[in-house]
Amino acid sequence: MKSMSIGKRDQRIREYVTPKRIVWKTADATIENEELLLQDKDSQVLITPDNPVIMRNDGITPGILLDFGIELHGGIQLAIWNCVKKGELTKRAKVRVRFGESVMEAMSEIGGETNATNDHAMRDQILDISFLGMNEIGNTGFRFVRIDLLEEDCFIQVNTIKAIFYHRDLPLKGSFNSSDPLLNQIWDTGAYTVYLNMQDYIWDGIKRDRMVWIGDMHPEVATIQAAFGPEKIVPQSLDFVRDRTTLPDWMNTFPSYSAWWMIIQHDWYMYTGDKAYLNEQKDYLIALLDQMGSHINNNGTNTMPNPFLDWPTVHNKNGVHAGVHALFMLAVEKATHLIKILGDFSAAERGESYLKKLTKHKPNHGNSKQAAALLALSGQEEALQINESVLSKAGAKGISTFYGYYILQAKALAKDFSGALDLIREYWGGMLSLGATTFWEDFDINWLQNAARIDQLTPEGKIDVHGTYGDHCYVGYRHSLCHGWASGPTAWLSQHILGIKINEPGCKVIEITPSLGDLEWVEGSFPTPYGTIKVKHYKQKDGSIETSYEAPTEVEIIN
C-alpha cells in the first residue's frame, strides 16, 4: 500500500503506562475494585463490562489519586464501559482531572497561596467523558493524576486509566556507573530530565516553560552530548530561536541569552565537527558579534540592556553585573574562534578587539557563587582562589539548579573534584531524597528542613515543599519539577569523572583524563559522531588510576 501520510509526522511515540500505586481515594464515597487499575490490562472495551472499577457519586464526589511512579510527559487515557445516571444509561459523565508533578499539586485548587495554575498546559480541567470510549485527556508534565466523578446520582464503569507517554524513541548511548550509587542515580536522573524535554524542540520544562529558552539550553545540550549523541533536535532548536530573533533584537529578550547561543554553537561544532551547519550561522554570528561589540565601552563596561543570569541572582546587582560581563567574555571568545574557522579574519580581528576591551573591566562578584564561577571560567579570576573564598563556602547554600553546572565547572578548574562530588550529592541528591524523579526548576538546600516528600500527602507538622516555596516566576505549584537546565551533573560527571575532553572538532581527538575524587572506580560510555567510547577507571592502592577504553577507529585517544 502506498504511504497514507498527509501531513507532518510527529517525531515522538506514544507509550501507555499503568499506574504503580493508589495514593488516596475519597473515604466516604463509593469506589469499588480500584486495585484493578494497577493491573496491566488491555484498554480496549467491548459492549459488556468485564470486572469494572466502579466510581459512584451518591451525593459525595468520589475521587482517586494515582501514582505512575515517575515523571512523564503527555496525558491519560480513560477507558470507560458505561455512564449511568439515575438508573439510565446516559452515555456521558462529567469528571474533573488534575495532573500533578507532586501529590499535593494534584490535590490542589487553582490559585490561592499555593499558586496552582494552568499556565502553558492545562493540568486541571472539567470535561465530559463518553461511554464505550477511550477518552484521552491532557498534555502536560506529571507523575500523579487525581480523577473525580462530578455527576451526581451517577456511576461510571472504568476499564483502565493509563498514562499516555509522549517521547522521542531515542536510545541512551551514554552511561555512567561508579562505586557511588547516588551519583549513578543523579547521572541517570539528569539524562531523563533532558530526555523528557526533547519534545517538538528542546524545551526547558514539560509542565511550564514549554518553550525554547536558548540560555537554559546550554546545560541541556551538554547533557544531550553525554547521553544521546548528535541529535538533530539541537540544531533545529538553535535555528528556531535564531530565525525568530531578527537583529537587533536579543534572543528571549536577554543579551545574555544571545551570548549563550554563541557558546552553544561553539560547543556543538566542537562536538559534531559539522562545518556545513556552522557555515549556515556565519552571517548571523558575525552580525550578532558586532552588535554586542557596539555596546562595549573602551573601559570594558557595556551598555547592553536587560542583564540577566538566573532568577536567584536578580537581587544581587553586583553579582548580575559581574556574571553577565564574564558571560560576554566567554561568548565573544568562542564566537571569534568560530569566525576564524569560517575564514573571516577581518571579523575575527574585530572580535579580538571586543574581547580586549572586556578584559579591562574587573567587576566584583558580590559573593554570588554564580558570578564568581563565571569569572573563574572566563579567566578574570583565579579558579583556586575563587573556589576557596566563594564556591566552597556553606556547602550547597547559594547555588541554583541552572548555574550549579558552572559552579561545578569552576570547581573542576580548581581541581576540587572531591568538593564537586560532595556538592552534587548534597544538592541534587537533596531533590532525590524528597522523591524527585526529575530535577527541578529551582531548589534551595534549606527546603530540606522538616520537608515532606513530594510523593506523599503532607503529614501533620511537615512542610509541603512544592506548594510552600518558590520565588519570581516559580512560586508554589507553578514551580516546575522537571526543568532541563538542572541536568548539569550528568554532563559534568561524564566530562570530569569519566574524563572525556574533546580536543578537536567532531570528537576526532579525545583526551581521557579521569578525576575520581573519593570514588574507587567508575565506568561508562560517551557517544561521538563516529560511535561510542567505552571507558573504565580503577583506583589502585597507591592512588594511581588504571584506565582501559574502547573507541571508534576514527577517534584518536590521548590519555
Coordinates of C-alpha atoms in Angstrom, one line a residue:
M1 CA 0.0 0.0 0.0
K2 CA 1.2 3.5 -0.8
S3 CA 2.0 5.8 2.1
M4 CA -1.1 7.3 3.7
S5 CA 0.7 10.2 5.3
I6 CA -1.0 13.5 4.5
G7 CA 0.7 15.8 7.0
K8 CA 3.8 16.4 9.1
R9 CA 4.8 13.3 11.1
D10 CA 5.3 13.6 14.8
Q11 CA 8.8 12.6 15.8
R12 CA 7.6 11.2 19.1
I13 CA 6.0 7.9 20.0
R14 CA 3.0 7.1 22.3
E15 CA 3.5 4.6 25.1
Y16 CA 0.9 3.5 27.6
V17 CA 1.9 3.4 31.3
T18 CA -0.1 1.6 34.0
P19 CA -0.4 3.2 37.4
K20 CA 2.0 1.9 40.0
R21 CA 0.2 2.9 43.2
I22 CA -3.1 4.3 44.5
V23 CA -2.1 7.2 46.8
W24 CA -5.5 8.2 48.0
K25 CA -9.2 7.8 47.5
T26 CA -12.2 9.6 48.9
A27 CA -13.1 8.0 52.2
D28 CA -16.9 8.4 52.3
A29 CA -17.6 7.9 48.6
T30 CA -18.0 4.6 46.7
I31 CA -15.1 3.3 44.7
E32 CA -15.0 -0.4 44.0
N33 CA -12.3 -2.7 42.7
E34 CA -9.8 0.2 42.4
E35 CA -6.9 -2.2 42.8
L36 CA -7.7 -3.4 39.2
L37 CA -6.3 -0.1 37.9
L38 CA -2.8 -1.3 38.8
Q39 CA -3.1 -4.4 36.5
D40 CA -1.6 -4.1 33.1
K41 CA -4.8 -4.7 31.3
D42 CA -5.7 -4.1 27.6
S43 CA -7.7 -0.8 27.4
Q44 CA -9.9 -2.0 24.5
V45 CA -13.5 -2.3 25.7
L46 CA -16.4 -4.5 24.4
I47 CA -20.1 -3.8 25.0
T48 CA -20.4 -6.0 28.0
P49 CA -18.4 -4.8 31.1
D50 CA -15.8 -7.2 32.4
N51 CA -14.9 -6.8 36.1
P52 CA -15.1 -3.0 36.0
V53 CA -13.8 -0.4 38.5
I54 CA -16.9 1.5 39.8
M55 CA -16.9 5.2 40.7
R56 CA -20.2 6.1 42.2
N57 CA -21.5 9.6 43.1
D58 CA -24.4 9.3 45.6
G59 CA -24.1 12.9 46.8
I60 CA -20.4 12.6 47.8
T61 CA -17.9 13.1 45.0
P62 CA -15.7 10.1 44.6
G63 CA -12.0 10.8 43.8
I64 CA -8.9 8.8 43.3
L65 CA -5.3 9.8 43.1
L66 CA -2.9 7.6 41.0
D67 CA 0.9 7.5 41.0
F68 CA 2.6 6.5 37.8
G69 CA 5.9 6.1 39.5
I70 CA 8.0 8.5 37.5
E71 CA 7.6 11.9 35.9
L72 CA 6.0 11.7 32.4
H73 CA 5.1 14.0 29.6
G74 CA 1.6 13.5 28.0
G75 CA -1.8 12.8 29.4
I76 CA -4.1 10.0 30.4
Q77 CA -6.4 7.5 28.6
L78 CA -9.6 6.8 30.5
A79 CA -11.3 3.7 29.1
I80 CA -15.0 3.5 30.1
W81 CA -17.7 1.0 29.6
N82 CA -20.9 2.8 30.8
C83 CA -22.0 6.0 32.4
V84 CA -25.3 5.6 34.3
K85 CA -27.3 8.4 35.8
K86 CA -30.4 7.9 37.9
G87 CA -30.5 4.3 36.7
E88 CA -30.4 5.2 33.0
L89 CA -27.6 4.9 30.5
T90 CA -26.5 8.5 30.0
K91 CA -23.6 7.9 27.6
R92 CA -21.6 10.7 29.2
A93 CA -20.4 11.9 32.6
K94 CA -18.6 15.0 33.9
V95 CA -15.3 14.4 35.5
R96 CA -12.5 16.6 36.9
V97 CA -8.9 15.6 36.1
R98 CA -6.0 17.1 37.9
F99 CA -2.4 16.4 37.0
G100 CA 0.5 17.0 39.4
E101 CA 4.2 16.8 39.5
S102 CA 3.7 16.3 43.2
V103 CA 1.0 14.6 45.2
M104 CA -0.1 17.9 46.7
E105 CA -0.2 19.7 43.4
A106 CA -2.6 17.0 42.1
M107 CA -4.8 17.6 45.2
S108 CA -4.8 21.4 44.9
E109 CA -7.2 24.1 43.7
I110 CA -6.2 26.7 41.2
G111 CA -4.8 29.9 42.7
G112 CA -4.6 30.7 46.4
E113 CA -1.4 30.8 48.4
T114 CA 0.0 27.7 46.8
N115 CA -0.5 29.1 43.3
A116 CA -1.5 26.1 41.2
T117 CA -2.0 27.2 37.6
N118 CA -2.9 26.1 34.1
D119 CA -0.2 28.2 32.7
H120 CA 1.3 26.8 29.5
A121 CA -0.6 23.5 29.8
M122 CA -4.0 22.5 31.2
R123 CA -3.4 20.5 34.3
D124 CA -6.8 21.0 36.0
Q125 CA -9.9 20.7 33.9
I126 CA -13.5 19.6 34.0
L127 CA -14.8 17.8 31.0
D128 CA -17.3 15.2 29.7
I129 CA -16.2 11.6 29.1
S130 CA -18.0 9.2 26.8
F131 CA -19.3 5.7 27.4
L132 CA -17.6 2.8 25.4
G133 CA -14.8 5.2 24.7
M134 CA -11.1 5.6 25.3
N135 CA -11.1 9.2 26.4
E136 CA -7.8 11.0 26.0
I137 CA -7.2 13.9 28.4
G138 CA -4.2 16.3 29.0
N139 CA -0.9 17.4 27.6
T140 CA 1.5 18.3 30.4
G141 CA 4.2 17.1 32.7
F142 CA 3.0 14.9 35.6
R143 CA 3.5 11.9 37.8
F144 CA 0.3 12.0 39.7
V145 CA -3.3 12.2 38.5
R146 CA -6.5 12.8 40.5
I147 CA -9.8 11.9 38.9
D148 CA -13.2 13.0 40.4
L149 CA -16.7 12.0 39.2
L150 CA -18.7 15.2 39.5
E151 CA -22.1 14.0 38.1
E152 CA -24.5 13.4 41.0
D153 CA -26.6 10.3 41.2
C154 CA -24.3 8.7 38.7
F155 CA -21.8 5.9 38.4
I156 CA -19.2 5.0 35.7
Q157 CA -17.7 1.6 34.9
V158 CA -14.0 2.0 34.3
N159 CA -11.8 -0.4 32.5
T160 CA -8.4 1.2 32.6
I161 CA -6.7 4.5 33.4
K162 CA -3.3 4.7 31.8
A163 CA -0.8 7.5 31.2
I164 CA -0.1 8.3 27.5
F165 CA 3.6 8.9 27.5
Y166 CA 4.8 11.1 24.6
H167 CA 8.5 10.9 24.0
R168 CA 11.2 10.5 21.3
D169 CA 12.3 7.0 20.8
L170 CA 16.0 7.7 21.4
P171 CA 18.5 5.1 22.7
L172 CA 20.5 6.1 25.7
K173 CA 24.0 5.9 24.2
G174 CA 26.0 7.4 27.1
S175 CA 26.2 5.9 30.6
F176 CA 27.8 6.4 34.0
N177 CA 28.4 3.8 36.7
S178 CA 30.6 4.2 39.7
S179 CA 31.2 2.9 43.3
D180 CA 28.6 5.5 44.5
P181 CA 25.0 4.5 43.7
L182 CA 23.8 8.0 44.5
L183 CA 26.0 9.6 41.8
N184 CA 24.8 7.0 39.3
Q185 CA 21.2 7.8 40.1
I186 CA 21.9 11.5 39.7
W187 CA 23.5 11.0 36.3
D188 CA 20.5 8.9 35.1
T189 CA 18.0 11.5 36.5
G190 CA 19.7 14.4 34.7
A191 CA 19.7 12.4 31.5
Y192 CA 16.0 11.5 31.9
T193 CA 15.1 15.2 32.8
V194 CA 16.5 16.3 29.4
Y195 CA 15.0 13.4 27.6
L196 CA 11.5 14.4 28.7
N197 CA 12.2 17.9 27.4
M198 CA 13.2 16.8 23.9
Q199 CA 9.7 17.2 22.6
D200 CA 8.9 19.2 19.4
Y201 CA 12.1 21.2 20.2
I202 CA 14.2 21.3 23.3
W203 CA 12.0 22.7 26.0
D204 CA 13.1 23.8 29.4
G205 CA 10.0 22.4 31.2
I206 CA 7.3 19.9 30.3
K207 CA 4.6 21.4 32.6
R208 CA 5.6 25.0 32.3
D209 CA 8.2 26.8 30.2
R210 CA 7.3 24.5 27.2
M211 CA 9.5 26.8 25.1
V212 CA 13.0 27.1 23.7
W213 CA 14.9 29.2 26.1
I214 CA 18.3 29.4 24.5
G215 CA 20.4 30.1 27.6
D216 CA 18.7 27.3 29.5
M217 CA 19.6 25.0 26.6
H218 CA 23.3 25.1 27.3
P219 CA 23.3 22.6 30.1
E220 CA 20.7 20.6 28.2
V221 CA 22.9 20.4 25.1
A222 CA 25.9 19.3 27.2
T223 CA 23.7 16.5 28.7
I224 CA 22.5 15.5 25.2
Q225 CA 26.1 15.1 24.1
A226 CA 26.9 12.9 27.1
A227 CA 23.7 10.8 27.0
F228 CA 22.2 10.8 23.5
G229 CA 24.8 11.9 21.0
P230 CA 24.4 14.2 17.9
E231 CA 20.7 14.5 17.8
K232 CA 19.1 16.8 15.1
I233 CA 16.8 18.4 17.7
V234 CA 19.8 20.6 18.9
P235 CA 20.4 22.5 15.6
Q236 CA 16.7 22.6 15.0
S237 CA 16.1 24.3 18.3
L238 CA 19.1 26.7 17.8
D239 CA 17.8 27.7 14.4
F240 CA 14.2 28.0 15.7
V241 CA 15.3 30.8 18.0
R242 CA 17.7 32.4 15.5
D243 CA 15.1 32.6 12.8
R244 CA 12.6 34.3 15.2
T245 CA 15.1 36.8 16.5
T246 CA 15.8 39.4 13.9
L247 CA 18.8 41.6 14.9
P248 CA 19.0 44.0 16.7
D249 CA 16.6 42.0 18.9
W250 CA 18.0 39.8 21.6
M251 CA 17.2 36.1 22.0
N252 CA 14.4 35.6 24.6
T253 CA 14.8 39.4 25.2
F254 CA 18.1 38.9 27.0
P255 CA 21.6 39.8 25.5
S256 CA 23.0 37.1 27.8
Y257 CA 20.8 34.5 26.0
S258 CA 22.2 35.7 22.7
A259 CA 25.6 35.1 24.2
W260 CA 24.6 31.6 25.2
W261 CA 23.6 31.0 21.6
M262 CA 27.2 31.8 20.5
I263 CA 28.6 29.5 23.2
I264 CA 26.3 26.6 22.3
Q265 CA 27.2 27.0 18.6
H266 CA 30.9 26.7 19.6
D267 CA 30.3 23.6 21.8
W268 CA 28.1 21.9 19.2
Y269 CA 30.7 22.4 16.5
M270 CA 33.5 21.0 18.7
Y271 CA 31.3 18.0 19.3
T272 CA 30.0 17.4 15.8
G273 CA 32.6 18.9 13.5
D274 CA 29.7 19.9 11.2
K275 CA 31.2 22.8 9.3
A276 CA 28.4 22.9 6.8
Y277 CA 26.0 23.7 9.6
L278 CA 28.4 26.1 11.2
N279 CA 28.7 27.9 7.8
E280 CA 24.9 28.4 7.9
Q281 CA 25.4 30.5 11.0
K282 CA 28.1 32.7 9.6
D283 CA 26.2 35.9 8.7
Y284 CA 24.1 35.9 11.9
L285 CA 27.0 35.0 14.1
I286 CA 29.2 37.9 12.8
A287 CA 26.3 40.4 12.9
L288 CA 25.5 39.4 16.5
L289 CA 29.1 39.6 17.5
D290 CA 29.3 43.2 16.0
Q291 CA 26.0 44.1 17.7
M292 CA 27.5 43.0 21.0
G293 CA 30.7 44.9 20.2
S294 CA 28.8 48.1 19.6
H295 CA 27.7 48.0 23.2
I296 CA 31.2 47.6 24.7
N297 CA 32.8 50.8 26.0
N298 CA 36.5 51.5 25.8
N299 CA 36.9 50.9 29.5
G300 CA 35.4 47.4 29.2
T301 CA 32.0 48.1 30.6
N302 CA 29.0 47.6 28.4
T303 CA 25.6 49.2 27.7
M304 CA 23.7 46.0 26.8
P305 CA 20.1 46.1 28.2
N306 CA 18.2 43.7 30.5
P307 CA 21.1 42.0 32.2
F308 CA 20.2 38.5 33.5
L309 CA 21.9 35.4 34.8
D310 CA 19.3 33.4 36.6
W311 CA 16.4 34.1 38.9
P312 CA 18.1 33.5 42.2
T313 CA 20.7 36.2 41.4
V314 CA 18.4 39.0 40.3
H315 CA 18.5 41.0 43.5
N316 CA 22.3 40.9 43.6
K317 CA 23.2 43.7 41.3
N318 CA 27.0 43.3 41.6
G319 CA 26.6 39.6 41.0
V320 CA 24.5 40.0 37.9
H321 CA 26.8 42.7 36.5
A322 CA 29.9 40.6 37.1
G323 CA 28.4 37.3 35.9
V324 CA 27.0 38.8 32.7
H325 CA 30.3 40.5 32.0
A326 CA 32.1 37.2 32.3
L327 CA 29.5 35.5 30.1
F328 CA 30.0 38.1 27.4
M329 CA 33.8 37.4 27.5
L330 CA 33.2 33.7 27.1
A331 CA 30.8 34.3 24.2
V332 CA 33.0 36.8 22.3
E333 CA 36.0 34.5 22.7
K334 CA 34.1 31.4 21.4
A335 CA 32.4 33.3 18.6
T336 CA 35.7 34.7 17.5
H337 CA 37.2 31.2 17.4
L338 CA 34.3 30.0 15.2
I339 CA 34.7 33.0 12.9
K340 CA 38.4 32.2 12.4
I341 CA 37.4 28.7 11.5
L342 CA 35.0 30.1 8.9
G343 CA 37.8 32.2 7.4
D344 CA 36.6 35.7 8.0
F345 CA 39.7 37.1 9.6
S346 CA 38.6 40.7 9.5
A347 CA 35.5 39.9 11.6
A348 CA 37.7 37.7 13.9
E349 CA 40.0 40.7 14.4
R350 CA 37.1 42.8 15.5
G351 CA 36.1 40.1 17.9
E352 CA 39.6 40.1 19.4
S353 CA 39.3 43.8 19.9
Y354 CA 36.0 43.5 21.7
L355 CA 37.5 40.8 24.0
K356 CA 40.5 43.0 24.7
K357 CA 38.2 45.8 25.8
L358 CA 36.2 43.5 28.0
T359 CA 39.3 42.3 29.8
K360 CA 39.9 45.9 31.1
H361 CA 36.9 45.8 33.4
K362 CA 37.3 43.8 36.6
P363 CA 33.8 43.5 38.2
N364 CA 33.1 42.5 41.8
H365 CA 31.2 39.1 42.1
G366 CA 29.2 40.3 45.1
N367 CA 29.7 36.9 46.8
S368 CA 27.4 35.4 44.2
K369 CA 28.6 31.8 43.5
Q370 CA 27.1 32.0 40.0
A371 CA 29.0 35.2 39.1
A372 CA 32.2 34.0 40.8
A373 CA 32.1 30.8 38.8
L374 CA 31.8 32.6 35.5
L375 CA 34.6 35.0 36.4
A376 CA 36.8 32.0 37.0
L377 CA 35.7 30.2 33.8
S378 CA 36.3 33.4 31.8
G379 CA 39.8 33.8 33.2
Q380 CA 39.1 37.1 35.1
E381 CA 39.6 35.4 38.5
E382 CA 41.9 32.7 39.6
A383 CA 39.9 29.5 39.9
L384 CA 41.7 28.1 43.0
Q385 CA 41.2 31.4 44.9
I386 CA 37.5 31.7 43.8
N387 CA 36.8 28.1 44.9
E388 CA 38.3 28.7 48.3
S389 CA 36.9 32.1 49.0
V390 CA 33.4 31.7 47.5
L391 CA 32.4 28.4 45.9
S392 CA 33.3 26.2 48.8
K393 CA 31.6 28.3 51.5
A394 CA 28.5 26.9 53.2
G395 CA 28.2 23.8 51.0
A396 CA 25.2 23.9 48.6
K397 CA 23.8 27.1 50.0
G398 CA 23.6 29.8 47.4
I399 CA 23.7 27.7 44.3
S400 CA 20.9 27.2 41.8
T401 CA 19.8 24.4 39.5
F402 CA 20.8 26.2 36.3
Y403 CA 24.1 27.8 37.4
G404 CA 25.1 24.8 39.5
Y405 CA 26.6 23.4 36.4
Y406 CA 29.0 26.3 36.1
I407 CA 29.9 26.2 39.8
L408 CA 30.8 22.6 39.2
Q409 CA 32.9 23.6 36.2
A410 CA 34.7 26.2 38.1
K411 CA 35.5 23.7 40.9
A412 CA 36.9 21.3 38.3
L413 CA 39.1 24.2 37.0
A414 CA 40.4 24.5 40.6
K415 CA 40.9 20.7 40.7
D416 CA 38.4 20.4 43.6
F417 CA 36.8 17.2 42.3
S418 CA 36.0 15.8 45.7
G419 CA 34.4 19.0 46.7
A420 CA 32.3 19.0 43.5
L421 CA 31.2 15.4 44.1
D422 CA 30.1 16.3 47.6
L423 CA 28.2 19.3 46.2
I424 CA 26.4 17.1 43.7
R425 CA 25.5 14.6 46.4
E426 CA 24.2 17.3 48.7
Y427 CA 22.3 19.5 46.3
W428 CA 21.0 17.2 43.5
G429 CA 20.8 14.3 45.9
G430 CA 18.7 16.5 48.1
M431 CA 16.0 16.6 45.4
L432 CA 16.1 12.8 45.1
S433 CA 15.7 12.5 48.9
L434 CA 12.4 14.3 48.5
G435 CA 11.1 11.8 46.0
A436 CA 12.2 13.6 42.8
T437 CA 12.4 11.5 39.6
T438 CA 13.5 14.5 37.5
F439 CA 15.4 17.7 38.5
W440 CA 13.6 20.9 39.4
E441 CA 13.4 24.4 38.1
D442 CA 14.8 25.6 41.4
F443 CA 15.9 24.2 44.7
D444 CA 17.2 25.7 47.9
I445 CA 19.1 23.4 50.2
N446 CA 17.2 25.0 53.1
W447 CA 14.0 23.5 51.8
L448 CA 15.1 20.1 53.2
Q449 CA 14.4 21.2 56.7
N450 CA 11.2 19.5 58.0
A451 CA 10.2 18.7 54.4
A452 CA 7.6 16.1 53.3
R453 CA 8.4 14.1 50.2
I454 CA 6.6 15.1 47.0
D455 CA 5.2 11.6 46.6
Q456 CA 3.1 11.7 49.8
L457 CA 0.2 13.6 51.3
T458 CA 1.9 16.2 53.6
P459 CA 1.8 14.8 57.1
E460 CA 0.9 16.9 60.1
G461 CA 3.8 19.1 61.1
K462 CA 5.7 18.7 57.9
I463 CA 6.2 21.2 55.0
D464 CA 4.8 20.8 51.5
V465 CA 7.9 21.8 49.6
H466 CA 6.2 22.2 46.3
G467 CA 3.3 24.4 47.5
T468 CA 5.2 26.4 50.1
Y469 CA 8.4 27.6 48.4
G470 CA 9.5 29.3 45.2
D471 CA 10.0 32.9 44.1
H472 CA 9.9 35.1 41.0
C473 CA 8.1 33.2 38.2
Y474 CA 8.0 29.8 40.1
V475 CA 6.0 30.5 43.2
G476 CA 4.3 27.4 44.7
Y477 CA 2.8 24.8 42.4
R478 CA 3.7 26.9 39.4
H479 CA 7.2 25.7 40.1
S480 CA 8.3 23.1 37.5
L481 CA 9.7 19.8 38.9
C482 CA 11.1 18.8 35.5
H483 CA 13.5 21.5 34.1
G484 CA 16.2 20.7 31.7
W485 CA 18.6 23.4 32.9
A486 CA 19.0 21.4 36.1
S487 CA 20.8 18.5 34.4
G488 CA 24.3 19.8 34.7
P489 CA 25.8 16.9 36.8
T490 CA 25.1 14.4 34.0
A491 CA 27.3 16.3 31.6
W492 CA 29.9 17.2 34.3
L493 CA 30.3 13.6 35.6
S494 CA 31.0 12.4 32.0
Q495 CA 33.4 15.3 31.3
H496 CA 35.4 15.2 34.5
I497 CA 34.9 11.9 36.4
L498 CA 34.9 9.7 33.3
G499 CA 37.3 12.3 32.0
I500 CA 36.1 12.9 28.4
K501 CA 37.6 16.0 26.9
I502 CA 37.0 17.0 23.3
N503 CA 40.3 18.3 21.8
E504 CA 39.4 18.6 18.2
P505 CA 36.1 19.3 16.3
G506 CA 34.0 16.3 15.7
C507 CA 35.5 14.4 18.7
K508 CA 38.3 13.3 16.3
V509 CA 40.7 13.7 19.3
I510 CA 39.5 12.8 22.7
E511 CA 41.6 13.3 25.8
I512 CA 40.7 10.9 28.7
T513 CA 41.8 12.4 32.0
P514 CA 39.7 10.9 34.8
S515 CA 39.5 12.5 38.3
L516 CA 37.9 10.0 40.6
G517 CA 37.9 12.1 43.8
D518 CA 36.7 9.7 46.6
L519 CA 35.4 7.1 44.1
E520 CA 37.1 3.7 43.9
W521 CA 36.1 3.0 40.3
V522 CA 34.0 4.4 37.5
E523 CA 33.0 3.2 34.1
G524 CA 30.8 4.5 31.4
S525 CA 30.3 5.4 27.8
F526 CA 30.3 8.6 25.7
P527 CA 28.7 8.9 22.3
T528 CA 30.6 10.6 19.4
P529 CA 29.6 11.2 15.8
Y530 CA 31.6 8.1 15.0
G531 CA 30.3 5.8 17.6
T532 CA 30.6 5.2 21.4
I533 CA 33.7 5.4 23.5
K534 CA 33.7 3.0 26.5
V535 CA 35.9 3.7 29.4
K536 CA 36.8 2.1 32.8
H537 CA 38.9 3.5 35.6
Y538 CA 40.0 1.7 38.7
K539 CA 41.8 3.4 41.6
Q540 CA 44.9 1.5 42.7
K541 CA 46.3 1.1 46.2
D542 CA 48.9 3.8 45.5
G543 CA 46.3 6.2 44.4
S544 CA 47.1 5.9 40.7
I545 CA 44.3 5.1 38.2
E546 CA 44.3 2.2 35.9
T547 CA 42.3 3.0 32.7
S548 CA 41.0 0.9 29.9
Y549 CA 38.9 2.0 26.9
E550 CA 37.4 1.1 23.6
A551 CA 36.9 3.7 20.9
P552 CA 35.9 4.0 17.2
T553 CA 38.9 3.9 14.8
E554 CA 38.1 7.4 13.6
V555 CA 38.7 8.8 17.1
E556 CA 42.2 9.3 18.4
I557 CA 42.5 8.8 22.2
I558 CA 45.0 10.7 24.3
N559 CA 45.4 9.6 28.0

